[in-house]
Short mmCIF file of C-alpha atoms and ligand atoms in Angstrom, two decimals:
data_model
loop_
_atom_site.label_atom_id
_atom_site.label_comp_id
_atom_site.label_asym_id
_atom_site.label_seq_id
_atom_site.Cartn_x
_atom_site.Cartn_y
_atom_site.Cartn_z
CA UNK A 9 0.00 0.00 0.00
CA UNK A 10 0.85 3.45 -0.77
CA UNK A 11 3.04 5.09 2.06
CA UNK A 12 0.78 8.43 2.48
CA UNK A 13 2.68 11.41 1.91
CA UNK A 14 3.44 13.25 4.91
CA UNK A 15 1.72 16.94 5.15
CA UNK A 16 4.48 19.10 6.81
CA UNK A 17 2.10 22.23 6.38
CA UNK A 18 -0.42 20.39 8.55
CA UNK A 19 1.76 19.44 11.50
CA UNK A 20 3.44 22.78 11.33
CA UNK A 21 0.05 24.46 11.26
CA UNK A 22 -1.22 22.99 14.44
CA UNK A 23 2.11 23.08 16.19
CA UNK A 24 2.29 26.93 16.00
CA UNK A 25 -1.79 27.33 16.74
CA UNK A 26 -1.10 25.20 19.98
CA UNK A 27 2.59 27.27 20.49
CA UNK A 28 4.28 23.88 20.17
CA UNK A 29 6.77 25.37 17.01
CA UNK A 30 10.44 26.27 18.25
CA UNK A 31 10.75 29.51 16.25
CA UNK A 32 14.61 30.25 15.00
CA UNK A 33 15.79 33.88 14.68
CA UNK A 34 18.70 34.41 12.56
CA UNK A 35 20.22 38.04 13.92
CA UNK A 36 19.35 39.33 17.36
CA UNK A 37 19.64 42.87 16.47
CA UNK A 38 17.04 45.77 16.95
CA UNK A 39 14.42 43.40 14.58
CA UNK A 40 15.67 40.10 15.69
CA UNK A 41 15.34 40.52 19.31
CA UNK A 42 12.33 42.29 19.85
CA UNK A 43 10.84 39.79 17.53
CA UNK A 44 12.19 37.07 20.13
CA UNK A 45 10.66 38.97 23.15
CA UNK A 46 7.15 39.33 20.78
CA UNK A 47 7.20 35.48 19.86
CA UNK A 48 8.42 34.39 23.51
CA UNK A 49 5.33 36.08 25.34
CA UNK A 50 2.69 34.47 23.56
CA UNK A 51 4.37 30.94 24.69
CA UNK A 52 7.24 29.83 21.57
CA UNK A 53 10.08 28.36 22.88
CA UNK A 54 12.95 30.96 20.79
CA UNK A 55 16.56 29.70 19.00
CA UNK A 56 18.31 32.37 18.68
CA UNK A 57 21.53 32.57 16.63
CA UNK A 58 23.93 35.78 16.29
CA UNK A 59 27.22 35.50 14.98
CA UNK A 60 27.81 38.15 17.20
CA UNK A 61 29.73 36.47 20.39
CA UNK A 62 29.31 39.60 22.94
CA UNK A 63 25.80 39.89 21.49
CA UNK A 64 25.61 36.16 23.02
CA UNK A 65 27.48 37.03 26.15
CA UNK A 66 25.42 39.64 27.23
CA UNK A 67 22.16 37.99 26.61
CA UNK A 68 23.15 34.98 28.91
CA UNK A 69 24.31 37.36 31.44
CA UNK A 70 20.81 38.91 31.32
CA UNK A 71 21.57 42.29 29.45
CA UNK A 72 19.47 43.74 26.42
CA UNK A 73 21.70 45.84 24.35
CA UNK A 74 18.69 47.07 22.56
CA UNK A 75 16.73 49.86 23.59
CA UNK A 76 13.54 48.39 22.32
CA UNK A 77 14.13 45.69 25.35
CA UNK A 78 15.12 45.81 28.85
CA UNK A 79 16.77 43.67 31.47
CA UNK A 80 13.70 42.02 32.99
CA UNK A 81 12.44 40.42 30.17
CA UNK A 82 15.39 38.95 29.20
CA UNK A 83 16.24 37.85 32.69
CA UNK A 84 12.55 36.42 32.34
CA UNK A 85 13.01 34.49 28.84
CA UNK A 86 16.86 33.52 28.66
CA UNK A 87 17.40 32.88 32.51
CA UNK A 88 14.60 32.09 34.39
CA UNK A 89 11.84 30.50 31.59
CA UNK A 90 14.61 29.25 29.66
CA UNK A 91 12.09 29.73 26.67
CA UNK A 92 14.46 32.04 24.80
CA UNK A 93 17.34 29.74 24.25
CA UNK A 94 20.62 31.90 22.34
CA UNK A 95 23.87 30.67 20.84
CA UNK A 96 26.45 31.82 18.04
CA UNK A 97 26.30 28.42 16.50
CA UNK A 98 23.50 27.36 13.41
CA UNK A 99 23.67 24.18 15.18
CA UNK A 100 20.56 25.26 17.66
CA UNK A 101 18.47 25.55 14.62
CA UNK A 102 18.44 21.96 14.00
CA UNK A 103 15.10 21.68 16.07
CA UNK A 104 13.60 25.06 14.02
CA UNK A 105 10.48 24.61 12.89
CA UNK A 106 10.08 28.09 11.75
CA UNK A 107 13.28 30.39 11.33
CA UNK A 108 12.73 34.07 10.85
CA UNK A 109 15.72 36.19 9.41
CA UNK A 110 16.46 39.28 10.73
CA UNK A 111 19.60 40.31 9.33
CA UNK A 112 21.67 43.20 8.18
CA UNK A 113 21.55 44.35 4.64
CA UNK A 114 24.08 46.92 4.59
CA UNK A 115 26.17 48.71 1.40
CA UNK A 116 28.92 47.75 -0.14
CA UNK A 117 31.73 50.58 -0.09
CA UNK A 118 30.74 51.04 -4.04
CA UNK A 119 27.11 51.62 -2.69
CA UNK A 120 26.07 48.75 -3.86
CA UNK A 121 23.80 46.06 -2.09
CA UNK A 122 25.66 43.90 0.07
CA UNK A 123 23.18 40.56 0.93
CA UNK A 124 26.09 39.09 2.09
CA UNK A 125 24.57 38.16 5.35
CA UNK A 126 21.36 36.99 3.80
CA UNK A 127 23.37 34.02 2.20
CA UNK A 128 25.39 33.74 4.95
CA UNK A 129 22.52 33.15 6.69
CA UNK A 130 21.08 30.77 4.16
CA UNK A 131 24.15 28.66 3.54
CA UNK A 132 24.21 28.17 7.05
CA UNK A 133 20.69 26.92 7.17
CA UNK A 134 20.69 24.59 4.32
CA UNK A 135 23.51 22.53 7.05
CA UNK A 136 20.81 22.46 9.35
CA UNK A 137 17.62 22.55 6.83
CA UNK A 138 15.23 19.51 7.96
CA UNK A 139 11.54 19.48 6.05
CA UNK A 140 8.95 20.94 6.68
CA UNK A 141 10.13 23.77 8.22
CA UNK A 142 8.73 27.76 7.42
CA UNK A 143 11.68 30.23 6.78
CA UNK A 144 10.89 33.83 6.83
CA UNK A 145 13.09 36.57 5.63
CA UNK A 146 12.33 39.95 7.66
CA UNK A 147 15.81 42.14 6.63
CA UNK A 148 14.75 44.80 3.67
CA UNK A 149 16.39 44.10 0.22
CA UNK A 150 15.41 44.41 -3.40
CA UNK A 151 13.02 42.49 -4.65
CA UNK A 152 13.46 39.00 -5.77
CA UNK A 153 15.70 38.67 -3.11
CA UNK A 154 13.56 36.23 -1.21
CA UNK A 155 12.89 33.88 -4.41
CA UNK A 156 16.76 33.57 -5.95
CA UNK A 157 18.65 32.93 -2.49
CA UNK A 158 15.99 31.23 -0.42
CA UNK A 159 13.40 29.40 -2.45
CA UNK A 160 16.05 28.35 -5.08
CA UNK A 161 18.77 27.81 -2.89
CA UNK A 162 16.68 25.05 -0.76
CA UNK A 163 14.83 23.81 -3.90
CA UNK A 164 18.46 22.87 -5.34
CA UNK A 165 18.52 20.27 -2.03
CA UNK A 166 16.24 18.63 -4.23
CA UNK A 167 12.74 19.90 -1.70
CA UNK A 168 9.51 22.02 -3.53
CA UNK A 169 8.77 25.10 -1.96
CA UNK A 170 5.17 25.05 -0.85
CA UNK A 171 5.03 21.15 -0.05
CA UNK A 172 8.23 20.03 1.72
CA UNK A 173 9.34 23.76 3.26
CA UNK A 174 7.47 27.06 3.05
CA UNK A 175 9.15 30.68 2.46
CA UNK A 176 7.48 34.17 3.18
CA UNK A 177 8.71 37.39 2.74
CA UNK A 178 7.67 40.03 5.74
CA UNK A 179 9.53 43.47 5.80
CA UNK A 180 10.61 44.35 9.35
CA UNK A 181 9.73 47.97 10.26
CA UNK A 182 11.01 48.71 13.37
CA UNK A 183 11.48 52.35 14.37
CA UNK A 184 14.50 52.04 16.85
CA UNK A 185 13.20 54.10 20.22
CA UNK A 186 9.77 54.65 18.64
CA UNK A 187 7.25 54.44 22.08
CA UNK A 188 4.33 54.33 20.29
CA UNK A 189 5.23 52.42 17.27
CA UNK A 190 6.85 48.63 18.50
CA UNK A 191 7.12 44.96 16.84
CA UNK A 192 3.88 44.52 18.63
CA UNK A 193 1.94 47.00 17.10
CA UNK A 194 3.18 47.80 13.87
CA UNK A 195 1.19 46.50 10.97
CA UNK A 196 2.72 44.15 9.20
CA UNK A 197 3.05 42.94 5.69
CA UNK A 198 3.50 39.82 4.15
CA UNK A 199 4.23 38.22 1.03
CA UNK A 200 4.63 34.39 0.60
CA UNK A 201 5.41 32.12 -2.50
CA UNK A 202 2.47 29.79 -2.30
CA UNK A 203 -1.12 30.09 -0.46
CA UNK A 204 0.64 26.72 2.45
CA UNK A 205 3.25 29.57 3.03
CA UNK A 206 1.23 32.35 3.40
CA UNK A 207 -1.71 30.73 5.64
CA UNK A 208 1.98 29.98 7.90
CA UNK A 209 3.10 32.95 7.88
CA UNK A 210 -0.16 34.55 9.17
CA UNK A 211 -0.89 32.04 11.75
CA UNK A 212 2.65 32.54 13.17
CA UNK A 213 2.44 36.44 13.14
CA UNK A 214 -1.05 36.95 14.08
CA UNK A 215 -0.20 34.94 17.42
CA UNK A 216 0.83 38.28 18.49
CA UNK A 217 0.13 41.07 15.41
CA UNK A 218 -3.48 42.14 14.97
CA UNK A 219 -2.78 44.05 12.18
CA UNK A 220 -1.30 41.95 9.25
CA UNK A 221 -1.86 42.94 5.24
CA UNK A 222 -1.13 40.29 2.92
CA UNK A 223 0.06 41.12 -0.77
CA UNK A 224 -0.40 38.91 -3.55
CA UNK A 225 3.94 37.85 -3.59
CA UNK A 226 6.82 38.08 -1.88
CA UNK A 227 8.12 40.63 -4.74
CA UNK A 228 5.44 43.20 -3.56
CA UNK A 229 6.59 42.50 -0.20
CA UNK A 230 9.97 43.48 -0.53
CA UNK A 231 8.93 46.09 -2.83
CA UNK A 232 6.45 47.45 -0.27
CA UNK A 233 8.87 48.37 1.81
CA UNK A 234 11.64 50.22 -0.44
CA UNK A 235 8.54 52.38 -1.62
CA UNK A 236 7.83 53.48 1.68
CA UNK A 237 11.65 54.53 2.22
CA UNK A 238 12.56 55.75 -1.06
CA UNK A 239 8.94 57.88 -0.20
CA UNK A 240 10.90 59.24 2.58
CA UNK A 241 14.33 59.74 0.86
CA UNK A 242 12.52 61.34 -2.45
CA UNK A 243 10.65 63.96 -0.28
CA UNK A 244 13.57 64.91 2.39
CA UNK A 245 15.57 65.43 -1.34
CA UNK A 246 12.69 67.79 -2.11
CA UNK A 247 12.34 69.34 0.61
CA UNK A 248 16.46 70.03 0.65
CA UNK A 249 16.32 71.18 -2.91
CA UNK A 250 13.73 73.74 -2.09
CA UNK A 251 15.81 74.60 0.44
CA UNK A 252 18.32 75.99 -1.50
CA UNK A 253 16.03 78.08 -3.75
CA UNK A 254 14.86 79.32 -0.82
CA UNK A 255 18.04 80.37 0.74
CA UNK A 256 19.00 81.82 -3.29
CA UNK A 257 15.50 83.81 -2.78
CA UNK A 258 15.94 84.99 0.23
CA UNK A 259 12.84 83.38 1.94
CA UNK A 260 12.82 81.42 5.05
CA UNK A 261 11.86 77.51 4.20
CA UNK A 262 10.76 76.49 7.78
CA UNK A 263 7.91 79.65 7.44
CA UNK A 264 7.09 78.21 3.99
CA UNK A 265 6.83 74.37 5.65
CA UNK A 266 4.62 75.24 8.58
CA UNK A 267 2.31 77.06 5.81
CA UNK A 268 1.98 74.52 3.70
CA UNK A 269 1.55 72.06 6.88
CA UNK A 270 -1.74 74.25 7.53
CA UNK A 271 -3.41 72.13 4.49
CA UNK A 272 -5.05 69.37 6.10
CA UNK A 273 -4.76 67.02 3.60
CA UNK A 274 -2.85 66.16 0.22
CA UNK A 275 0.51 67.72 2.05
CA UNK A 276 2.71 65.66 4.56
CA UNK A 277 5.49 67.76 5.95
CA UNK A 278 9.40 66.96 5.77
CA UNK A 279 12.28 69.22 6.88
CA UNK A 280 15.63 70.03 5.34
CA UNK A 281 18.89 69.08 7.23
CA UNK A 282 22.54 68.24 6.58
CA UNK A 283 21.60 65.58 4.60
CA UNK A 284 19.97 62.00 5.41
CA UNK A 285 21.91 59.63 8.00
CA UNK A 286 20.68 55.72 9.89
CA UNK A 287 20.68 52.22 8.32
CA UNK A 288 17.49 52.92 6.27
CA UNK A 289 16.79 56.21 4.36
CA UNK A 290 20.01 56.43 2.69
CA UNK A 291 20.07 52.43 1.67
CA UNK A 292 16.83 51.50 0.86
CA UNK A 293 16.07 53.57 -2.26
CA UNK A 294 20.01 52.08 -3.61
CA UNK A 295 18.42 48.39 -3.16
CA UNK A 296 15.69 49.47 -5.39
CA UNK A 297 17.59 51.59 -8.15
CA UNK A 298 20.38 48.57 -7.86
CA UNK A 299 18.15 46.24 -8.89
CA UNK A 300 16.06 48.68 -11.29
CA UNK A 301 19.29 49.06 -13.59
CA UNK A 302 18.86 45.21 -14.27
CA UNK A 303 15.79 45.48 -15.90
CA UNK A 304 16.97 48.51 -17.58
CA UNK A 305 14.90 51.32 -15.84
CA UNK A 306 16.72 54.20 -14.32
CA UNK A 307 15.38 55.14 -11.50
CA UNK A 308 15.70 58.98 -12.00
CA UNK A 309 13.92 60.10 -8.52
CA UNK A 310 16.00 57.99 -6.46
CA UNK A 311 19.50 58.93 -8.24
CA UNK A 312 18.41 62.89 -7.93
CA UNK A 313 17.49 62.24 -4.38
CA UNK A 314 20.36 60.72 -3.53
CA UNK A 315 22.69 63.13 -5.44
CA UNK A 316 20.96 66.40 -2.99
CA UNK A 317 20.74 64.97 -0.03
CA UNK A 318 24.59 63.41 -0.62
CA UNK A 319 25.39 66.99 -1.05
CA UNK A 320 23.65 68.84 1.95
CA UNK A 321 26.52 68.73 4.05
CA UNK A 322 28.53 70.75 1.69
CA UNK A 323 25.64 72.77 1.66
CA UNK A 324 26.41 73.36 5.48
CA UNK A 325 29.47 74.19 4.83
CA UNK A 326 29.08 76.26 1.58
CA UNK A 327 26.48 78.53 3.90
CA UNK A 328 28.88 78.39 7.18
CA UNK A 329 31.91 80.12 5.12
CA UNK A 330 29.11 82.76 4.08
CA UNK A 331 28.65 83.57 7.83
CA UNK A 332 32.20 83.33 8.97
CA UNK A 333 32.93 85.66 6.33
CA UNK A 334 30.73 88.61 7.37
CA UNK A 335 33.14 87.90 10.49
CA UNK A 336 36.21 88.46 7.97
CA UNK A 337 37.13 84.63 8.84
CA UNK A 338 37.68 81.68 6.84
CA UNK A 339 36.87 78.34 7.75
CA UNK A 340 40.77 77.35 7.87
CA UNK A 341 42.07 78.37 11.67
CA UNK A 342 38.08 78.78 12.72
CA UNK A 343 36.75 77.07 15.76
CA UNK A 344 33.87 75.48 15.09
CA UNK A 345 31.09 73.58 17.83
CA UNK A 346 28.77 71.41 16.03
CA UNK A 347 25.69 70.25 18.43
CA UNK A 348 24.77 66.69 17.82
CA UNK A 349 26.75 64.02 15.75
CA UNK A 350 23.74 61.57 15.85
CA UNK A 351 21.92 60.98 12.63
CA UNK A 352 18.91 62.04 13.79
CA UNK A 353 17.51 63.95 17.09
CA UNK A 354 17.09 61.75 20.31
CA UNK A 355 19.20 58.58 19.06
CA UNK A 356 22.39 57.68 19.91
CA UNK A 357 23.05 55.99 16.44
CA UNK A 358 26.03 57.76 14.00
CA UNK A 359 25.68 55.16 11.34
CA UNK A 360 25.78 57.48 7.96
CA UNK A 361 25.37 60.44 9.92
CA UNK A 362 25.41 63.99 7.74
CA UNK A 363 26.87 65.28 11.10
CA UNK A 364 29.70 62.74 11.01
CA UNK A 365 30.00 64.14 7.30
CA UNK A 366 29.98 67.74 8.32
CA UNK A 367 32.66 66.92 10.79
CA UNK A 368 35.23 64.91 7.81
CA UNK A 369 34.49 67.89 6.12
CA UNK A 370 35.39 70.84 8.25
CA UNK A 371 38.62 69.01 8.83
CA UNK A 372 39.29 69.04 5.21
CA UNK A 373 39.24 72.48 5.47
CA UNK A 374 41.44 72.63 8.25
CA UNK A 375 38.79 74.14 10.38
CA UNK A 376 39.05 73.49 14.29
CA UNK A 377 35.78 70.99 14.90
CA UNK A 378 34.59 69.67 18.16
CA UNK A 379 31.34 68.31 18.79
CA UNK A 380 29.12 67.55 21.78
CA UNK A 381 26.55 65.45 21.71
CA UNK A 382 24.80 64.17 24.89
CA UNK A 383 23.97 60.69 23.57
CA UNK A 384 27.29 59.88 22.06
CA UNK A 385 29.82 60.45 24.25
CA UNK A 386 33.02 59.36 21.53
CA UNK A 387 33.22 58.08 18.35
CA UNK A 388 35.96 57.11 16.32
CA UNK A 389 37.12 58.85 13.58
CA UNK A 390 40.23 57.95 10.94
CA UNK A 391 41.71 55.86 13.58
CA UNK A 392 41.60 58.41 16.63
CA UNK A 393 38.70 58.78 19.68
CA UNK A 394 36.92 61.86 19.27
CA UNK A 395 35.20 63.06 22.70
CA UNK A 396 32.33 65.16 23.24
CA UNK A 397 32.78 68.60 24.99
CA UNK A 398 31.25 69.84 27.55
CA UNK A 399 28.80 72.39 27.53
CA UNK A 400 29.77 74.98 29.62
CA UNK A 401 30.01 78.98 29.36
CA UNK A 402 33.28 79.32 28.79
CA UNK A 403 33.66 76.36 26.33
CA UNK A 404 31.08 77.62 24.11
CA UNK A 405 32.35 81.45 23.67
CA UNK A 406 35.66 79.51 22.67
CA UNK A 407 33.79 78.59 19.27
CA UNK A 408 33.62 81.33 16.18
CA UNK A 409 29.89 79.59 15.37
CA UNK A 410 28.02 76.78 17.17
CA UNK A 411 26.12 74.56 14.20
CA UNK A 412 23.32 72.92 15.40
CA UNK A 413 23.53 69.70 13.11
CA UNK A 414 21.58 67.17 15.27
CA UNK A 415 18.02 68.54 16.96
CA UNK A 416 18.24 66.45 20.33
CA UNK A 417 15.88 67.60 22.79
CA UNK A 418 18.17 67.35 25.66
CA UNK A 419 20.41 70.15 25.00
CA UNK A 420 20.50 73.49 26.93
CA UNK A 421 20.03 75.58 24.12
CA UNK A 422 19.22 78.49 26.06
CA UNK A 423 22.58 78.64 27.15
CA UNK A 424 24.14 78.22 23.92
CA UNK A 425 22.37 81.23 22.80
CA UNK A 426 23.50 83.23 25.88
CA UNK A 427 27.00 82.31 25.41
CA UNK A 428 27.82 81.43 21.63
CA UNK A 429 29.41 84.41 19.12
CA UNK A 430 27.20 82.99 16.42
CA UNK A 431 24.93 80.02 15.89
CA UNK A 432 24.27 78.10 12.50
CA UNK A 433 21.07 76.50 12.61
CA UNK A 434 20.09 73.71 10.51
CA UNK A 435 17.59 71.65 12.15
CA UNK A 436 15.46 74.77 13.69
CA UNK A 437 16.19 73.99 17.67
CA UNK A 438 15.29 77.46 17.57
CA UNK A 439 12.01 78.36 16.07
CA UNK A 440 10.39 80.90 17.00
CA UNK A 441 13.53 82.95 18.59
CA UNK A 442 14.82 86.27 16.83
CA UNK A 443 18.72 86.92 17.49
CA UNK A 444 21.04 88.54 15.11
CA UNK A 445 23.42 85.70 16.01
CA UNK A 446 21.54 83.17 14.44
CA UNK A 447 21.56 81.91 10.60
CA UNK A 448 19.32 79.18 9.67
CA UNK A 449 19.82 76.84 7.08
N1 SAJ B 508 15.43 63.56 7.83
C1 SAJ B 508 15.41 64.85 7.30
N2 SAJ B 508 14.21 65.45 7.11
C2 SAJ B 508 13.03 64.82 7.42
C3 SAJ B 508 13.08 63.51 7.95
C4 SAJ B 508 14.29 62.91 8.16
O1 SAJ B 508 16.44 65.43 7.02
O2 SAJ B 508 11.98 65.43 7.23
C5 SAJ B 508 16.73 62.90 8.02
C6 SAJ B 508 16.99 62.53 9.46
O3 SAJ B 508 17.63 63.58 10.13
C7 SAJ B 508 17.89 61.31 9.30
C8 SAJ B 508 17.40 60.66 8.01
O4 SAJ B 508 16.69 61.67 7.31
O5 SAJ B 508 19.24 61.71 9.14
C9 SAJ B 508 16.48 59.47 8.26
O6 SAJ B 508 15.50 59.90 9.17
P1 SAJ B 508 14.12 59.05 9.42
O7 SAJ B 508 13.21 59.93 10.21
O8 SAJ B 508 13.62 58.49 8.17
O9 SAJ B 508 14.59 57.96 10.45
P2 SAJ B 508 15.14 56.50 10.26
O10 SAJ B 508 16.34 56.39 9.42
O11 SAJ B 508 15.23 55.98 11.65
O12 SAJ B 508 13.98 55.79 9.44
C10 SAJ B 508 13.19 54.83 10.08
C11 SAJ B 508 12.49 54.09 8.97
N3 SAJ B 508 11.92 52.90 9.54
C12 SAJ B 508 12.10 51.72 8.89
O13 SAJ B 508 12.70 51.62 7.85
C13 SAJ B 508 11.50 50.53 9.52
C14 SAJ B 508 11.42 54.95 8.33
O14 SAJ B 508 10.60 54.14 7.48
C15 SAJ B 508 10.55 55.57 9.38
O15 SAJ B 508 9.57 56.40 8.73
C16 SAJ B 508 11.42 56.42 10.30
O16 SAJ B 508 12.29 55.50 10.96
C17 SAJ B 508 10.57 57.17 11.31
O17 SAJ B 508 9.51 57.68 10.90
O18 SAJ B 508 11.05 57.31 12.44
#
């Protein structure tokens, strides 16, 4: 008699309705691990693998190193309930039964893509790939991503997608330090290559998402989520250009952006800066013109975009010699403060950071730079540690102008007012104030 085909979708369905699926997470990073925490409170017993040893370390000593997660719950889930179980090697994920990827997708130097640690991550899998077993890539990339180095890859082994494993493709949207917007409450999207997959994926997200869209494949997954960056990069490169009419007119842009943000609809407000910094805005839209150029489209939005917010800082700078030189100084010999190296207000991330730009370039011009920045205390920079200043009366009168390049709240800009010769403005800390001493961008 016919041995009856085994249904892996079946037994995988009803071990993740009754919790029973061990859930692998490749990367414990600000996706992976709140994704853990998510998964482990609604009752999944968690693998989770980082390459990362001190990422390990500090997990089994109790520590989150992610502000999306404190102490107590992983004292909860990796010591006490043992229900978060974490290790550097693959070798965990032999018991997987679902394995959610959640890793980096950086640029390569030449700005390409670099989904080097997707196939890490894959060829490391296929060692410990058993049947039946859902695989779930979370890390943003362009699309087709999901279908050439997962459902290929595995299919290769000699398996069918949709019968003996199951793929979906679900972009991770974190917002690092967001308190209103977490893994828990942000709706999520998913893409998956056959109906078995996608009825997987939702049963395994909706244990703890109420909110889940599905799209039609994992290509308008992926693509789902470059749109909504490149949205973001496109308009900030807008906004910038206008900018710089505006400054060429003579009329003050952040007057103009609170008019416009009057109109209650059609209008969605974004502000210029010194340029666009974190592991998202800048990369995303590349993915998508990256793999554009294969199908021959130039993606002409993206390039422009890229090209004006690349150049903002030298903007800054173009606009701080103008103000030095009403002084009769040059950059070269000037001492310059600049208030916030972080990309963006309130984080204490410098990945891509138009600050950290700023900075390279003021040194270029043999200008004297310091920073201070209350959530980054150092950073490194062409081999030396840079520290922050402190903020005191008599260290801020030192400075020819004070550049406000990062808008964290937690700065006493009061006293920099009081105390600095001249202020460059570029994130408006200080709406609303009129002083001869200040220039904004
Ligand atoms: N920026 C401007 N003007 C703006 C908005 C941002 O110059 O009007 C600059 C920021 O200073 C920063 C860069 O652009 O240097 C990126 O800022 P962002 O607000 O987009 O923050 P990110 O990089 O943390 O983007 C993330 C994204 N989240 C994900 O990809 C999951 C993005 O989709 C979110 O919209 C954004 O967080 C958010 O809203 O906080």
């Amino acid at each position: 008699m016919r041995k009856k085909k085994r249904d892996y979708s079946q037994e995988l369905l009803s071990k993740i309705k009754k919790r029973k699926a061990k859930v692998g997470i490749i990367g414990l990073g600000y996706v992976g691990l709140p994704l853990a925490m998510e998964l482990a409170k609604v009752g999944f017993h968690i693998l989770g693998v980082d390459v990362s040893q001190e990422k390990i370390r500090s997990l089994k000593k109790g520590k989150s190193y992610i502000t999306d997660v404190n102490n107590d719950e992983i004292r909860k889930f990796v010591l006490r309930e043992r229900c978060i179980q974490v290790s550097s090697s693959y070798n965990l994920l032999r018991k997987a039964d679902v394995v959610c990827v959640t890793v980096p997708t950086p640029l390569k130097k030449t700005k390409d893509p670099d989904i080097s640690f997707i196939v890490s991550a894959i060829t490391e899998l296929k060692r410990v790939f058993h049947p039946g077993i859902l695989i779930v890539l979370e890390s943003t990339t362009y699309p087709g991503t999901t279908r050439e180095f997962i459902v290929s890859e595995i299919e290769r082994m000699g398996y069918k997608a949709g019968k003996d494993f199951f793929v979906a493709y679900s972009p991770e949207r974190v917002d690092p330090g967001n308190p209103r917007f977490t893994t828990k409450n942000i709706p999520k999207v998913i893409g998956a290559i056959t109906e078995t997959c996608r009825k997987l994926a939702y049963e395994l997200y909706s244990t703890f998402l109420k909110n889940i869209h599905i799209v039609e494949t994992v290509e308008e997954a992926e693509m789902a989520k470059l749109l909504e960056n490149t949205f973001r990069a496109v308009n900030i490169g807008l906004v910038n250009e206008m900018t710089i009419m505006c400054e060429r007119m003579g009329i003050n842009i952040w007057n103009v952006i609170e008019a416009a943000s009057t109109k209650p609809f059609g209008f969605m407000p974004f502000y210029p800066g010194p340029g666009i910094g974190g592991h998202c805005i800048p990369l995303d839209p590349l993915y998508l013109s990256y793999r554009a150029k294969m199908y021959n489209f130039y993606n002409r939005f993206i390039e422009l975009a890229t090209d004006i917010n690349g150049n903002m800082p030298r903007f800054v700078l173009s606009k701080l010699s103008q103000i030095l030189n009403r002084d009769k100084k040059s950059l070269n010999g000037s001492r310059i403060l600049l208030l916030g190296i972080a990309y963006k207000a309130n984080v204490n991330d410098i990945r891509e950071s138009p600050s950290r730009e700023v900075y390279r370039l003021l040194l270029n011009e043999n200008a004297i730079v310091d920073y201070y920045d209350p959530l980054i205390p150092e950073f490194r920079e062409s081999g030396k540690r840079i520290k922050s200043i402190s903020l005191k009366p008599e260290v801020i009168r030192k400075y020819d102008c004070v550049v406000v390049t990062t808008g964290h709240s937690d700065v006493d800009y009061k006293l920099v007012l009081k105390y600095a010769w001249s202020i460059f403005d570029t994130r408006n800390v200080y709406k609303g104030v009129n002083s001869d001493k200040i220039t904004r961008l």
